[in-house]
XYZ file of C-alpha atoms in Angstrom:
248
model
C 3.116 -16.567 -9.755
C 4.768 -19.841 -10.867
C 7.432 -19.784 -13.595
C 5.180 -21.717 -15.999
C 2.237 -19.353 -15.405
C 4.527 -16.367 -15.858
C 5.875 -17.756 -19.158
C 2.353 -18.369 -20.472
C 1.293 -14.845 -19.518
C 4.459 -13.341 -21.018
C 3.749 -15.036 -24.346
C 0.135 -13.864 -24.409
C 0.542 -10.402 -22.896
C 2.962 -7.520 -23.109
C 4.043 -6.078 -19.776
C 4.185 -2.301 -19.870
C 5.033 0.341 -17.301
C 2.905 3.347 -18.266
C 4.209 6.779 -17.251
C 1.977 8.930 -19.466
C -0.500 10.695 -17.149
C -2.935 11.133 -20.045
C -2.938 7.441 -20.890
C -3.233 6.330 -17.258
C -6.218 8.659 -16.827
C -7.848 7.444 -20.064
C -7.518 3.774 -19.116
C -8.807 4.201 -15.567
C -11.641 6.552 -16.537
C -13.233 3.759 -18.596
C -13.919 1.889 -15.311
C -15.984 4.740 -13.853
C -19.260 3.480 -12.409
C -18.476 -0.235 -12.823
C -19.408 -1.677 -9.441
C -16.578 -3.236 -7.438
C -14.215 -3.210 -10.448
C -11.292 -1.927 -8.332
C -9.343 -4.182 -5.951
C -7.534 -2.696 -2.930
C -4.777 -3.982 -0.673
C -3.331 -1.897 2.169
C 0.398 -1.819 2.997
C 1.518 -5.367 3.848
C -1.990 -6.734 4.367
C -2.684 -9.807 2.223
C -6.481 -9.387 2.334
C -8.106 -7.722 -0.683
C -11.149 -5.414 -0.745
C -13.274 -4.277 -3.676
C -14.636 -0.822 -4.485
C -16.036 1.307 -7.303
C -14.346 4.116 -9.229
C -16.838 6.911 -8.511
C -15.019 9.675 -10.390
C -11.715 10.532 -12.087
C -10.068 13.946 -12.563
C -7.162 14.250 -14.990
C -6.501 17.950 -14.471
C -6.216 17.701 -10.688
C -4.739 14.175 -10.913
C -6.948 12.277 -8.481
C -9.463 9.432 -8.342
C -12.544 9.073 -6.137
C -13.253 5.575 -4.806
C -16.359 4.359 -2.978
C -18.769 1.481 -2.291
C -16.328 -0.609 -0.253
C -17.334 -4.251 0.018
C -15.842 -4.589 3.536
C -16.414 -2.255 6.477
C -12.922 -3.066 7.781
C -11.411 -1.372 4.736
C -12.619 2.027 5.971
C -10.258 1.969 8.969
C -7.417 0.694 6.797
C -7.871 3.612 4.420
C -7.301 6.075 7.257
C -4.065 4.504 8.495
C -2.406 3.037 5.404
C 0.640 4.894 4.107
C 0.364 3.104 0.775
C -2.621 1.615 -1.062
C -2.116 -1.050 -3.713
C -4.759 -0.826 -6.464
C -5.408 -3.464 -9.123
C -8.081 -4.513 -11.573
C -8.797 -5.197 -15.209
C -9.447 -2.735 -18.023
C -10.107 -3.633 -21.662
C -9.397 -7.260 -20.814
C -5.935 -6.547 -19.397
C -4.726 -6.463 -15.791
C -3.250 -3.353 -14.185
C -1.842 -2.359 -10.811
C -0.329 0.685 -9.119
C 0.346 2.203 -5.712
C -1.331 5.354 -4.438
C -2.042 7.403 -1.297
C -5.150 8.764 0.367
C -5.647 12.519 -0.109
C -8.999 13.015 1.614
C -12.264 11.314 2.504
C -15.862 12.505 2.676
C -19.457 11.326 2.822
C -21.729 9.747 5.390
C -21.005 6.732 7.563
C -22.876 4.516 5.128
C -21.500 6.131 1.958
C -17.859 7.085 2.350
C -15.801 8.262 -0.608
C -12.014 8.307 -0.773
C -9.935 10.722 -2.825
C -6.601 9.171 -3.872
C -3.731 10.304 -6.079
C -3.745 9.485 -9.777
C -0.584 7.344 -10.058
C 2.521 8.546 -11.858
C 3.246 4.994 -13.029
C 0.918 2.084 -13.731
C 1.875 -1.519 -14.512
C -0.214 -2.929 -17.352
C -0.416 -6.431 -18.836
C -1.676 -5.728 -22.333
C -2.689 -8.275 -24.942
C -0.071 -8.118 -27.687
C -2.498 -8.449 -30.571
C -5.174 -5.959 -29.524
C -4.287 -2.613 -27.962
C -7.682 -1.181 -27.052
C -8.375 2.514 -26.457
C -11.229 4.431 -24.855
C -13.575 6.358 -27.193
C -15.137 9.453 -25.655
C -18.923 9.810 -25.858
C -18.280 13.370 -27.051
C -16.781 12.018 -30.303
C -20.091 10.271 -31.047
C -18.495 7.442 -33.050
C -21.341 5.178 -34.164
C -21.553 1.483 -34.903
C -24.580 0.086 -36.742
C -25.064 -3.646 -36.164
C -27.685 -5.977 -37.641
C -29.074 -9.059 -35.967
C -29.801 -12.357 -37.723
C -33.240 -11.099 -38.758
C -31.906 -7.893 -40.299
C -32.962 -5.486 -37.524
C -30.461 -2.651 -37.092
C -29.183 -1.399 -33.731
C -27.101 1.793 -33.604
C -24.861 2.502 -30.625
C -21.818 4.506 -29.578
C -18.397 2.872 -29.570
C -16.838 3.097 -26.077
C -13.535 1.371 -26.799
C -11.943 -0.219 -29.849
C -8.913 -2.208 -30.966
C -7.837 -3.823 -34.213
C -9.444 -7.002 -32.858
C -12.773 -5.859 -31.423
C -14.865 -3.193 -29.723
C -17.355 -2.361 -26.977
C -20.581 -0.554 -27.969
C -23.141 1.158 -25.728
C -26.834 1.289 -26.631
C -29.432 3.592 -25.158
C -32.629 2.524 -23.385
C -34.776 2.109 -26.519
C -32.430 -0.413 -28.133
C -31.429 -2.039 -24.847
C -35.026 -3.130 -24.254
C -34.966 -5.094 -27.518
C -31.628 -6.791 -26.843
C -31.016 -9.886 -24.766
C -28.280 -12.445 -24.373
C -29.709 -14.586 -27.194
C -29.408 -11.853 -29.841
C -26.407 -12.082 -32.162
C -25.306 -8.872 -33.875
C -23.269 -9.953 -36.876
C -23.097 -7.424 -39.746
C -21.357 -4.244 -38.640
C -20.772 -0.788 -40.117
C -18.550 1.721 -38.300
C -18.305 5.372 -39.331
C -14.823 6.578 -38.424
C -13.655 10.110 -37.572
C -12.857 10.937 -41.240
C -16.339 9.750 -42.333
C -14.871 6.503 -43.667
C -17.365 3.647 -43.438
C -15.949 0.303 -42.356
C -18.118 -2.723 -43.140
C -17.237 -6.055 -41.525
C -18.465 -9.114 -39.666
C -18.749 -8.953 -35.875
C -18.811 -11.769 -33.314
C -20.726 -10.703 -30.209
C -19.180 -12.174 -27.033
C -21.060 -10.567 -24.143
C -23.932 -8.245 -23.245
C -24.135 -6.211 -20.034
C -27.329 -4.472 -18.901
C -27.005 -1.215 -16.907
C -29.657 -1.118 -14.201
C -29.243 2.582 -13.404
C -30.102 4.050 -16.825
C -31.556 0.924 -18.499
C -28.910 1.098 -21.228
C -26.693 -1.821 -22.209
C -23.205 -2.514 -23.510
C -22.048 -5.289 -25.822
C -18.537 -6.452 -26.558
C -17.062 -8.690 -29.197
C -14.499 -9.371 -31.887
C -14.196 -8.376 -35.515
C -14.188 -11.314 -37.929
C -12.041 -11.644 -41.055
C -10.831 -8.054 -41.327
C -8.697 -7.459 -44.409
C -5.472 -5.440 -44.372
C -7.153 -2.178 -45.432
C -9.807 -2.439 -42.703
C -7.246 -3.259 -40.010
C -5.075 -0.329 -41.087
C -8.076 2.044 -40.974
C -8.889 1.010 -37.388
C -5.264 1.392 -36.307
C -5.148 4.895 -37.818
C -8.321 5.716 -35.907
C -6.772 4.412 -32.665
C -3.649 6.510 -33.221
C -5.847 9.580 -33.785
C -7.748 8.939 -30.546
C -4.527 8.665 -28.564
C -3.179 11.921 -30.046
C -6.453 13.709 -29.213
C -6.355 12.403 -25.656
C -2.753 13.508 -25.178
C -3.363 16.982 -26.654
C -6.463 17.437 -24.501
C -4.614 16.416 -21.361
C -1.631 18.686 -22.160
C -3.924 21.656 -22.790
C -5.385 21.331 -19.302
C -1.996 21.471 -17.620
């Protein structure tokens, strides 16, 4: 990375070395099922492969990787003493080193069990620390389109700057890339309703279950609204840490 590129990235992002097992697990778990979202590099090899995070286990501290994009990566998995993993989560880059624990599956569908890292390097946007929201919490967002039709989905991650919302099959069928969801109401964990404007930036359709996910930014939040979201984020992180500690 050139010095100018590094300076630009340093100004825009905050470099963080994460050592909390609960937080590492929470960040990586949000990538589960996203095809080829994980990048792999073996030992001193400069060539990169892609794969999918098939599963993640916090209690037993391992990840399951699969769907390699290159057949040559299979042999490298078996012989590499160290595997360099990188990718992007919540709009921020991460990387860590890990080791192969075991492998299973058929010749066409191998899966690789690797250690959950003890430390993860994370380039996080300074202005918008985003956290995963468990489906079990059932935190809803109700968004209206330009014609006043309401779509209700579950928030999957949130920051003081924006959020990602998942919609089930019935709503997904009515959404397309031309729809703009603008008026937003979020019901937080303490039953506080937060009403604001929302700028939709992207829509992703899920072929497997016919659901869809949208992402975007909040517009013109006032101080009280921003503080309410940050309190909610802090609560989520405490819940995640307590849950992880209870399992160990």
